[in-house]
Every structure is written in C-alpha cells, then in structure tokens.
Amino acid sequence: MLTLMELQKRVATAVMSPLTHADEIASRTVDGQPMRALATELIKPNDRLTSLERLGIYNRQYWFRVLDSLYEDFPGLCAILGPNAFHRLCRAYLTDCPSQSFTLRNLGARLDSWLREHPEFGGRNLTLARDMIHLEWAHIEAFDNSALSPIGPDDLRDLGPRLRLTLQPYISLLELRYPVDDLRIRVNAASEDHGAASNAMIQDRSRGARPRFNRVPPERIFLAVHRLGFSVYYRRLEPQEFHVLEALRRGDPIGEAIESSFKTNTTKLQDLQVIKGMIEGWFATWAEMGWLCRYHESEPKKERDNDHNIKAA
Amino acid sequence: MPANRFNGYTDYGIGIGLRVPHYQHILERKPVVDWFEIISENYMVDGGRPLSILDQILERYQVVQHGVSMYFGSAEPLNREHLRRLKALVKRTKTPWLTDHLCWGSVDGRYTHDLLPMPYTFEAAAVTARKIREARDFLEVPIAVENVSSYAEFHVSEMTEWEFLNEVAEQADCGVLLDVNNIYVSSRNHNFDACEYVDNVPAERVAQIHIAGHSKFQKYILDTHDHPVIDPVWKLYELAIRRVGPTATLLEWDDRIPSFDEVHAEALKAERYVEVAAVAKC
C-alpha cells in the first residue's frame, strides 16, 4: 500500500499538471505519467464520474485558483502582453514555480526572476513587462507590509549629517524604463483588496476586458510605491531625490546620502542654495508622509540591486 | 454541550464570515452580530489595511479564527513560519478556539491552495492527529477540525469519512467544526447517507457548526459558498443541533456576496433550530 507521502506526491503532481488548452485534464502528468492510469489506480469512480473525471475536478480548481490570483495581482502585465500571451506566461510560470507559501499573496514573488530566465514570454515588450512586474509586486508589498513608527516634521530639527534614518518597510523605490505607473492607473487603480481567500471552490474565472498597450514610448522614471491611509500610491521622484532615499535605506548617514546623490564638480554657490532648499523640501515632504523612521544599528545595510531596483522590505 | 473545552467554554450564537465587501457597512453601521469568523490567512500579514480593519472589528465584536492552509493532513511537517504568524494573530484576536480543515494541500513544500480529501487510513489519521496536537501545543488555543466537501475518494481508504473524523479527533483530543453543508455535498458526491454521518460525529467534541450554500452540476455538487442554504442542509443542521445542542453557528458566503443584511438574515434563520434544540435540552 502507498504511504501517505507517496500518495500525496502522486496526487499533487496530477492536480498541479497543466490543463489542456480547452481547460480539461491532460492525458499525461507534467512528469509524463499517463493521467488516466494514475487516476484509476488511486481514485474510486462512482455511478456518474470516472476516476479521471473526479481527478479532473481538482485539477481544474487548482489552475483556476492560481491563475485567478495572478490575474488579480498583475492586471497591468496582462494589459501589456495581451490576454493570450499573459495566459501562456502564467501557465508556464506556475508550472515552473508552483506556490511555496501558505498564502496566495506571495504567488508572484518569483515572476520577475523567472521571466528574466524565460525572456521569450515577454516578447518584444520584455523590458516594459518586467518594469510592470516590479511595479505590481511593489504594489502588493505597499498594501500590507509592516509600518514602523515614523519621525515627524518636528523631529527634522534634530537631524545632523551623521544621523542615519531608514524608510518604511512598505515603501519600494523603483528605477524604471517605462512610465508603467500611468499604465497601471489606467488599467485598474482600485485593485487594492488582496483579501480574498476562503475554502470555497471557484466556479469560473473572471477575466474582464482590460486595456491594451501598444508601442509605449520609453521614459526613464523614478518611483516610490507607498501607502497613505491604507491606499497604495505611486509617487514620481526626482533622480537625486530617489538616490538620497536609496542611500538612506542602505543605512548611509544623511550627509553621505546627500553628497553621493549630488556628485558634480560644477556646483556653484548659487546652485548650492537651490539644492539646499530642494533637500529641505524633500525631507519635509517625506516626514509629512511618514516615510522616515529611526535607524537601528541592528538593521542590515541594504545593498543596491543593480539588475532591478525593487527594494522589498 | 455548546460551551465545551473545544470552544474555550464559550457560548457564542450565530455568526457570519467577515468579508471585504461588508467592511464599510460594519464599521459605519455597527450592526449587532454575535460574532465574526475571519479567514486567518487574510490577516497573517505585517501591516496595512487588513490589520487596521481587524483591529477596529476587535474593538466591538467577538472574533474566531478559521484557517484554510494549515493542512493537518499533509504528510510533511507543519510550516513553522505559518505557525509563528498564526500565533501572532491568535494573540491579537484572542480567539477562544481556532479551526482549520481535515484535509491536505501541500507536499514537498508546494502548495495547491485547495482542500484535498484525505485517504481514510489509520496512517493518515495518526499523522494528522500528531500535527493537530503539535499545532495546539504551540498555539496554546483549542483547535477544532472541519470536515471538507470532497469530489474524490481513494481506493486505499480503510474506513468511512465519519470514522476517520472520530479517529483523528480521538487521537488528537481535538474539537470538531461540523460543516453540515459539506456533509450534504459529499453525501451527494459519494452516495452515502448524510444523516448517518451526523448521527456518528463525536457530539461531545463539536465546538462549532458551519452552514453554507453550494452549486449543483449535472454529475456532482461543488461547495461554492455562493447561494443561500438549501432546505436539505437546514434539515441536517436541525438534526445536528438536536444531537449536539445549541452550538456556535456560522454562515459562510464567499462568492457573489450579497448585502450584509441579506447574509446576516440568512444566518439568523438558524435561530429557530437553536431555540427548539435549547427547549428540548431543558
């Protein structure tokens, strides 16, 4: 007799094997076993359903559930690739990278690294698609990552060049090659409720019509994805502003963070006054939005990821 | 019977599931509701709106946690990160008891996010019971396991579903969350007598009851939680409540969710059976 572990491995392999293009159970599992033989060996038929049909119910429910989750979390990516290409990408990604978390919230966590390894699924819009993935993952992080106690505008008087600050864990800083924030807002600005989880079965997939984006002109943008009042916002940043924030998140002292972000030999006294006013304005804004927090020595310094700039907390 | 060691000696009445479309109504109108059941995983996050809403609910209402991915029946060990986050939530909600399903859904660290049916074997019962005990010892809260709806049965099974439920509950010394809609759905899918199931549950261990709606297809029934409770399920509920006594009862409605008032009114239909059962017990 099969052990519990052996039975569960075989059933899980069958349940997680890709459906046919008609959303039916395939003739073979993802590792090449004949599906009908496996079903017949493990599952009792009844007077209305064969063993294979009973297994097929779970196979479909699995795929409908995980596909729905990606459709909900990455509507912008769907709009860029188009529904057919997006569906192919999701099936391939989920086949290679099934969920490793107890929550569907983390289902898309490996999507960017997977797409980097499988650029054919991004087609001619690969860079745009990866930018959108960065934004949509940052959106998820902004929705429910933790918040630390922020320093307020009054605390800014105590700031000195040696002081270290850090940023709220829910903030992601993104350096992007396309204006995907505008695209995402056009797709669906309101997809902020990641709270749907229950033990109910899913009857059908809701894949409503979404806008399509063709020939989006590139535009280098710097973005903070953050939340205010429990709503997620995308805020465009000046390049230097972005670099100061990155340096602060790395754990650099304020003085070094500012200096490294304004490296130029041609700075005139007149410019310095402008820069000083600009920096004071940034800090005031960040403090008002509750972005800045006290740095604790125990925090690991965050290194910049040169490949992409998602700063997941 | 209603207040027992498996539900923290509480005497909760009729509750409904806390769902996102009802947040605004609940927070603004503050309706009188005996208790809310939350899906634990929706609040096992580090911050943001989910926890803010939950904290506001906790200020006014009794809350019980219901999980969907502990997978006591999976052969692999419990997920420690899951347990750690769940315990943090238990401390936050002060749930008097905690429920999850008598099922499996993960293997080799891969999650199906489904409630897969157990093979009803003695090995599976022993594995499941050991994991329930481990979770209870770590979480320090009574645990009740819910019978699931199923669409397949395994050849290797050595007993009926209700015998398996008894075996696990006895070995784990845990409570039972009796879902009468799931019994109805499975009885239709597997051609067994739902009343025989109810007659054989360990009545003294029932901590809570679930009621819900489902969807009928030509060859099987799916547990969809998107309809009102049908009469045959109310009859099973009546049978259960007569046997078990007035017990904390919760209506699940998870898809095509109507207004708060409609959901609450559907749940409150249970009162007529609870009152009859209470009189019968006197």
XYZ file of C-alpha atoms in Angstrom:
595
model
C 0.000 0.000 0.000
C 1.200 3.508 -0.789
C 2.346 5.580 2.162
C 0.546 8.849 2.832
C 3.515 10.788 1.473
C 3.709 8.698 -1.696
C 0.004 9.079 -2.368
C 0.092 12.824 -1.786
C 3.103 13.300 -4.061
C 1.364 11.466 -6.888
C -1.955 13.258 -6.443
C -0.305 16.664 -6.133
C 1.695 16.068 -9.302
C -1.520 15.231 -11.146
C -3.507 18.121 -9.672
C -0.757 20.623 -10.480
C -0.151 19.345 -14.018
C -1.161 21.889 -16.688
C -4.635 21.670 -18.203
C -5.181 21.273 -21.917
C -5.942 24.384 -23.938
C -9.627 23.521 -23.509
C -9.142 23.651 -19.719
C -9.517 19.868 -19.414
C -7.295 17.410 -17.606
C -4.334 16.405 -19.782
C -3.550 12.878 -20.907
C -0.209 12.927 -19.077
C 1.076 14.491 -15.884
C 3.767 17.123 -16.005
C 6.366 14.367 -15.414
C 4.995 12.143 -18.187
C 2.821 9.624 -16.323
C -0.402 8.550 -18.063
C -3.078 10.515 -16.201
C -5.895 8.011 -16.671
C -3.845 5.127 -15.283
C -2.807 7.216 -12.292
C -6.407 8.257 -11.593
C -7.700 4.690 -11.954
C -5.048 3.378 -9.581
C -5.708 5.934 -6.853
C -9.304 7.190 -7.111
C -12.608 5.348 -6.936
C -15.107 6.029 -9.712
C -18.789 6.454 -8.870
C -22.006 5.908 -10.810
C -21.678 9.299 -12.550
C -17.950 10.077 -12.800
C -14.870 8.110 -13.797
C -11.733 8.261 -11.693
C -10.199 10.600 -14.252
C -13.201 12.936 -14.193
C -13.040 13.129 -10.404
C -9.335 13.933 -10.507
C -10.111 16.494 -13.196
C -12.341 18.463 -10.831
C -9.363 19.095 -8.543
C -7.024 19.708 -11.473
C -9.281 22.449 -12.847
C -9.927 24.019 -9.461
C -6.200 24.213 -8.793
C -5.477 26.000 -12.041
C -8.490 28.306 -11.862
C -7.494 29.361 -8.350
C -3.817 30.100 -9.006
C -4.484 31.700 -12.394
C -7.138 33.920 -10.833
C -4.628 35.028 -8.244
C -2.107 36.120 -10.892
C -4.834 37.807 -12.947
C -5.820 39.775 -9.860
C -2.276 40.745 -8.903
C -0.848 41.524 -12.369
C -3.563 43.222 -14.436
C -1.014 45.671 -15.834
C 1.193 42.859 -17.125
C -1.864 41.288 -18.718
C -2.646 44.562 -20.466
C 0.907 44.791 -21.827
C 1.169 41.216 -23.089
C -2.447 40.733 -24.088
C -4.689 38.046 -22.591
C -3.422 35.118 -24.651
C 0.277 35.773 -24.105
C -0.364 36.545 -20.439
C -2.240 33.267 -20.035
C 0.653 31.358 -21.624
C 3.115 33.135 -19.360
C 1.062 32.338 -16.237
C 0.745 28.656 -17.117
C 4.466 28.333 -17.793
C 5.440 30.299 -14.676
C 3.141 28.324 -12.377
C 4.349 25.054 -13.868
C 7.964 26.008 -13.144
C 7.319 27.904 -9.916
C 4.350 26.485 -8.004
C 3.393 28.240 -4.783
C 5.804 27.702 -1.916
C 3.855 29.791 0.548
C 0.756 29.191 2.643
C -0.685 32.384 1.174
C -1.501 33.201 -2.440
C -0.258 36.717 -1.714
C 3.273 35.512 -2.479
C 2.427 33.656 -5.678
C 4.039 36.266 -7.940
C 7.169 36.728 -5.858
C 9.387 34.866 -8.345
C 7.755 36.140 -11.519
C 10.447 38.690 -12.436
C 13.375 36.358 -11.899
C 11.544 33.640 -13.832
C 10.806 35.993 -16.754
C 14.444 37.040 -16.821
C 15.291 33.371 -17.408
C 12.471 32.947 -19.958
C 12.512 36.177 -21.991
C 10.535 34.568 -24.810
C 7.367 35.034 -22.734
C 7.889 38.812 -22.678
C 8.239 39.071 -26.455
C 9.085 42.476 -27.845
C 7.747 44.111 -24.682
C 10.103 42.298 -22.310
C 11.549 45.396 -20.656
C 8.148 47.037 -20.341
C 6.729 43.793 -18.941
C 9.469 43.466 -16.332
C 9.005 47.101 -15.299
C 5.306 46.401 -14.803
C 6.066 43.298 -12.728
C 8.324 45.395 -10.488
C 5.540 47.934 -10.038
C 2.803 45.369 -9.396
C 4.885 43.430 -6.894
C 5.751 46.704 -5.146
C 2.009 47.416 -5.047
C 1.430 44.177 -3.138
C 4.250 44.992 -0.736
C 2.907 48.504 -0.174
C -0.543 47.139 0.613
C 0.315 45.010 3.619
C 3.967 45.294 4.610
C 4.681 46.444 8.136
C 4.898 50.074 9.231
C 7.441 51.416 11.723
C 6.921 54.390 13.967
C 7.728 57.394 11.733
C 9.620 60.506 12.723
C 7.507 63.641 12.393
C 8.238 67.033 10.835
C 9.240 68.364 14.275
C 11.977 65.755 14.533
C 13.686 67.195 11.467
C 15.224 69.980 13.587
C 17.388 67.355 15.324
C 18.794 65.903 12.137
C 22.553 66.101 11.646
C 24.852 64.824 8.890
C 25.975 61.776 10.905
C 22.462 60.620 11.733
C 21.123 57.553 9.967
C 17.469 57.148 9.060
C 15.615 54.403 7.298
C 12.439 54.124 5.240
C 9.142 52.452 5.978
C 9.234 48.757 5.038
C 6.153 49.222 2.850
C 7.948 51.642 0.501
C 9.570 50.345 -2.680
C 11.909 52.541 -4.729
C 11.858 51.746 -8.421
C 14.040 52.980 -11.258
C 12.074 52.131 -14.383
C 12.477 52.487 -18.112
C 8.811 52.952 -18.934
C 6.016 55.048 -17.358
C 4.253 51.964 -16.049
C 2.676 53.918 -13.200
C 0.473 55.727 -15.694
C -0.342 52.471 -17.459
C -1.246 50.680 -14.231
C -3.509 53.508 -13.112
C -5.286 53.284 -16.439
C -5.720 49.534 -16.082
C -7.169 49.427 -12.632
C -6.296 51.825 -9.868
C -8.557 50.079 -7.456
C -7.117 46.565 -7.229
C -6.062 47.031 -3.631
C -8.104 44.324 -1.959
C -5.900 41.281 -1.678
C -8.166 39.831 0.949
C -9.976 37.135 -0.954
C -9.232 33.745 0.495
C -11.674 31.132 1.532
C -12.219 27.447 1.294
C -14.935 27.839 -1.320
C -14.421 26.401 -4.758
C -14.163 28.682 -7.766
C -16.720 28.162 -10.496
C -15.311 30.278 -13.244
C -12.592 32.757 -13.899
C -13.465 36.403 -14.206
C -11.176 37.890 -16.769
C -12.820 41.125 -17.674
C -11.783 43.221 -20.648
C -8.646 45.201 -19.970
C -6.981 47.956 -21.969
C -4.076 47.027 -24.233
C -0.861 48.976 -24.594
C 0.966 49.015 -27.886
C 4.104 50.944 -28.719
C 4.555 52.599 -25.339
C 7.423 55.086 -25.693
C 10.203 54.576 -23.149
C 10.604 57.168 -20.420
C 13.021 56.811 -17.544
C 11.173 57.351 -14.290
C 11.983 57.129 -10.603
C 9.151 55.988 -8.420
C 8.232 55.437 -4.799
C 5.398 52.954 -4.299
C 3.946 53.660 -0.876
C 0.720 53.859 1.044
C -1.223 56.609 2.748
C -4.373 55.939 4.709
C -4.141 52.282 3.663
C -4.380 53.143 -0.029
C -1.439 52.462 -2.340
C 0.071 55.395 -4.257
C 2.756 55.816 -6.904
C 4.854 58.953 -6.437
C 7.282 60.120 -9.103
C 10.650 61.241 -7.702
C 13.452 63.465 -8.956
C 16.552 61.361 -9.756
C 18.553 62.896 -6.897
C 15.610 62.504 -4.552
C 15.474 58.824 -5.487
C 19.197 58.392 -4.849
C 19.037 60.093 -1.442
C 16.206 57.802 -0.417
C 18.096 54.756 -1.664
C 21.161 55.784 0.285
C 19.124 56.328 3.442
C 17.572 52.888 3.057
C 21.072 51.423 2.657
C 21.918 52.901 6.037
C 24.156 55.747 4.879
C 24.344 58.760 7.213
C 22.268 61.698 5.981
C 25.334 63.746 4.986
C 26.816 60.945 2.892
C 23.434 60.140 1.352
C 23.069 63.717 0.133
C 26.687 64.094 -1.018
C 26.662 60.879 -3.013
C 23.472 61.927 -4.747
C 24.801 65.340 -5.858
C 28.251 64.393 -7.146
C 29.259 67.152 -9.576
C 32.287 69.429 -9.939
C 30.377 72.308 -11.415
C 28.185 73.106 -8.487
C 28.167 76.857 -7.885
C 27.301 78.690 -4.707
C 24.070 79.769 -6.347
C 23.259 76.155 -7.119
C 24.028 75.130 -3.561
C 21.307 77.433 -2.269
C 18.838 75.867 -4.687
C 19.921 72.368 -3.735
C 19.654 73.177 -0.015
C 16.093 74.371 -0.469
C 15.279 71.342 -2.567
C 16.628 68.906 0.032
C 14.814 70.670 2.868
C 11.615 70.398 0.871
C 12.132 66.703 0.251
C 12.764 65.903 3.898
C 9.725 67.907 4.927
C 7.555 66.041 2.426
C 8.927 62.639 3.390
C 8.381 63.389 7.074
C 4.834 64.565 6.420
C 4.092 61.323 4.602
C 5.605 59.297 7.421
C 8.286 57.744 5.206
C 11.261 58.280 7.524
C 11.986 56.139 10.549
C 14.776 55.945 13.076
C 17.627 53.679 12.062
C 18.642 50.918 14.428
C 22.208 49.624 14.313
C 20.963 46.041 14.226
C 19.349 46.643 10.822
C 21.331 45.055 7.991
C 22.543 47.548 5.423
C 20.620 47.061 2.187
C 22.758 46.843 -0.928
C 21.530 48.143 -4.232
C 20.368 45.502 -6.648
C 21.901 46.573 -9.924
C 19.651 44.416 -12.038
C 16.445 45.975 -10.905
C 15.654 48.339 -8.152
C 12.842 46.836 -6.187
C 13.698 47.434 -2.598
C 11.490 44.917 -0.963
C 11.463 45.347 2.766
C -22.908 20.944 25.147
C -22.412 24.348 23.473
C -19.784 25.560 25.905
C -17.073 22.933 26.000
C -13.306 22.701 26.243
C -13.027 22.666 22.463
C -14.501 26.143 22.059
C -12.940 27.665 25.148
C -16.121 27.218 27.207
C -17.795 29.996 25.254
C -21.440 30.269 24.321
C -21.347 32.150 21.024
C -24.518 32.367 18.977
C -24.977 32.917 15.252
C -22.104 34.495 13.383
C -21.107 35.328 9.833
C -17.832 35.409 7.967
C -16.079 38.779 7.898
C -15.661 39.649 4.230
C -14.164 42.666 2.430
C -17.403 43.875 0.730
C -19.011 44.290 4.170
C -16.185 46.195 5.878
C -17.655 49.640 5.313
C -21.160 48.642 6.387
C -19.922 47.018 9.577
C -17.620 49.857 10.579
C -20.134 52.593 9.811
C -23.433 50.985 10.870
C -22.083 48.832 13.689
C -24.748 46.131 13.304
C -25.449 43.764 16.182
C -23.762 40.464 15.324
C -22.974 37.695 17.802
C -19.552 37.047 16.320
C -17.454 37.135 13.180
C -15.300 34.386 11.747
C -12.163 35.578 9.964
C -10.045 33.680 7.465
C -6.764 33.650 9.384
C -4.540 33.796 6.304
C -6.100 37.098 5.207
C -4.731 38.750 8.338
C -1.395 36.954 8.701
C 0.346 39.957 7.188
C 2.729 42.503 8.654
C 0.539 45.607 8.418
C -1.673 47.771 6.277
C -5.400 47.828 5.804
C -6.204 44.200 6.717
C -4.844 44.537 10.241
C -6.253 48.039 10.685
C -9.737 46.806 9.794
C -9.336 43.776 12.028
C -8.332 45.928 14.991
C -11.449 48.059 14.532
C -13.606 44.939 14.373
C -11.955 43.548 17.502
C -12.846 46.679 19.445
C -16.537 45.868 19.099
C -17.021 42.211 18.152
C -16.093 38.673 19.147
C -13.894 37.073 16.500
C -12.996 33.433 15.847
C -10.178 32.416 13.521
C -10.714 29.932 10.712
C -7.735 28.775 8.648
C -7.542 27.386 5.128
C -3.936 26.259 4.728
C -2.587 24.577 7.849
C -3.053 21.222 6.103
C -3.005 18.995 9.161
C -3.389 16.022 6.825
C -0.305 16.701 4.703
C 2.423 14.138 5.318
C 5.075 16.842 5.519
C 5.785 18.653 8.823
C 3.906 21.782 9.872
C 5.188 25.024 8.357
C 6.906 26.816 11.235
C 6.636 30.261 9.624
C 2.907 29.685 9.197
C 2.592 28.698 12.853
C 4.597 31.699 14.035
C 2.412 34.120 12.112
C -0.736 32.317 13.204
C 0.277 32.567 16.847
C 0.843 36.315 16.483
C -2.684 36.592 15.104
C -4.101 34.424 17.900
C -2.594 36.823 20.417
C -4.098 39.753 18.544
C -7.629 38.361 18.220
C -7.718 36.372 21.467
C -9.759 33.801 19.571
C -11.231 31.343 22.105
C -10.771 28.482 19.688
C -9.249 28.055 16.267
C -10.367 25.976 13.317
C -8.869 24.571 10.132
C -9.709 21.716 7.814
C -9.342 17.977 7.996
C -7.538 17.790 4.677
C -4.187 18.076 2.992
C -2.955 20.513 0.348
C 0.825 20.733 0.317
C 3.619 18.311 -0.434
C 7.389 18.836 -0.771
C 6.860 22.496 0.090
C 4.492 23.010 -2.861
C 1.059 24.421 -2.040
C -2.091 23.607 -4.006
C -4.190 26.166 -2.088
C -7.011 23.645 -2.159
C -8.635 21.416 0.441
C -7.722 17.979 -0.872
C -9.526 14.938 0.558
C -7.767 12.575 2.914
C -7.249 8.900 2.285
C -9.144 7.459 5.259
C -6.334 5.258 6.548
C -5.005 4.625 10.035
C -1.616 6.000 8.984
C -3.218 9.236 7.781
C -5.238 9.540 10.987
C -2.110 9.142 13.117
C -0.115 11.698 11.087
C -2.990 14.182 11.145
C -3.643 13.798 14.856
C 0.033 14.264 15.712
C 0.169 17.502 13.717
C -3.003 18.832 15.334
C -1.516 18.196 18.772
C 1.738 19.900 17.760
C -0.126 22.944 16.485
C -2.309 23.161 19.587
C 0.697 22.904 21.899
C 2.462 25.686 20.001
C -0.562 27.953 19.580
C -1.925 27.392 23.087
C -5.532 27.550 21.952
C -8.143 24.793 21.439
C -8.311 23.506 17.873
C -11.337 22.130 16.038
C -11.051 20.454 12.630
C -13.636 20.849 9.880
C -14.901 18.073 7.618
C -14.447 19.200 3.987
C -16.551 18.787 0.859
C -14.944 16.264 -1.448
C -15.219 15.157 -5.038
C -12.995 12.076 -4.958
C -12.406 9.044 -2.745
C -9.269 6.929 -2.576
C -9.057 3.176 -3.042
C -6.700 2.924 -0.078
C -9.307 4.169 2.419
C -9.849 1.793 5.320
C -12.882 3.454 6.917
C -15.729 5.895 6.268
C -15.197 9.632 6.479
C -17.018 9.906 9.790
C -14.992 7.037 11.233
C -11.856 8.874 10.129
C -13.113 12.073 11.747
C -13.711 10.206 15.003
C -10.317 8.524 14.825
C -8.464 11.809 14.310
C -10.457 13.736 16.903
C -9.945 10.981 19.466
C -6.204 10.622 18.848
C -5.627 14.384 18.760
C -8.125 15.068 21.546
C -9.349 17.991 19.485
C -12.688 19.573 18.680
C -14.802 19.272 15.540
C -16.110 22.061 13.356
C -19.074 20.307 11.838
C -19.907 21.668 8.389
C -23.354 20.324 7.563
C -23.267 21.736 4.049
C -20.028 19.837 3.412
C -21.658 16.662 4.697
C -24.551 17.215 2.305
C -22.256 17.935 -0.671
C -20.049 14.902 -0.015
C -23.055 12.639 0.624
C -24.390 13.503 -2.819
C -20.993 13.127 -4.479
C -20.230 9.795 -2.790
C -23.699 8.293 -2.340
C -23.765 7.998 1.448
C -26.471 8.845 3.963
C -25.838 12.328 5.366
C -27.970 11.598 8.411
C -25.826 8.579 9.246
C -22.780 10.872 9.158
C -24.399 13.350 11.561
C -25.523 10.521 13.830
C -21.941 9.328 14.104
C -19.998 12.536 14.747
C -18.446 12.757 18.212
C -21.119 15.090 19.572
C -19.228 15.970 22.727
C -16.362 17.363 20.623
C -18.365 19.667 18.363
C -17.118 23.190 19.001
C -18.837 24.949 16.108
C -21.104 24.358 13.124
C -20.825 25.736 9.582
C -23.731 26.264 7.220
C -23.425 27.413 3.598
C -24.815 27.217 0.092
C -23.421 25.260 -2.844
C -23.799 24.783 -6.608
C -25.323 21.788 -8.362
C -23.920 20.494 -11.603
C -25.161 17.631 -13.702
C -22.898 14.975 -12.206
C -21.663 16.470 -8.948
C -22.114 19.264 -6.412
C -19.492 21.939 -5.715
C -19.031 23.693 -2.390
C -19.116 27.245 -3.719
C -20.494 29.293 -0.799
C -22.360 31.491 -3.242
C -26.010 30.671 -2.546
C -28.428 30.648 0.378
C -28.616 27.489 2.466
C -30.980 24.950 0.886
C -33.696 23.132 2.849
C -31.983 19.714 2.972
C -28.958 21.389 4.582
C -31.205 23.147 7.119
C -32.691 19.744 7.932
C -29.197 18.371 8.517
C -28.475 21.392 10.686
C -31.616 20.681 12.678
C -30.535 17.075 13.128
C -27.059 18.150 14.201
C -28.251 20.781 16.636
C -30.726 18.347 18.213
C -27.896 15.887 18.736
C -25.157 18.310 19.753
C -27.159 21.056 21.422
C -27.188 24.772 20.656
C -23.725 25.395 19.254
C -21.873 28.394 17.841
C -23.005 28.503 14.232
C -21.581 30.371 11.290
C -22.847 31.062 7.782
C -20.168 31.080 5.072
C -20.808 33.219 1.981
C -17.679 33.785 -0.084
C -18.633 34.425 -3.675
C -21.304 36.614 -5.278
C -21.624 38.090 -1.822
C -24.920 39.947 -1.315
C -25.513 42.821 1.095
C -24.530 42.483 4.717
C -28.190 42.475 5.760
C -29.027 39.649 3.370
C -26.149 37.499 4.586
C -26.951 38.205 8.230
C -30.647 37.459 7.726
C -29.760 34.124 6.120
C -27.548 33.256 9.084
C -30.214 34.202 11.600
C -32.559 31.579 10.131
C -30.510 29.181 12.254
C -32.027 30.701 15.394
C -35.290 28.812 15.021
C -33.447 25.483 15.207
C -31.200 26.614 18.060
C -34.216 27.699 20.090
C -36.003 24.396 19.520
C -32.866 22.493 20.497
C -32.434 24.644 23.604
C -36.010 23.918 24.725
C -35.542 20.218 24.050
C -32.432 20.171 26.244
C -34.231 21.781 29.210
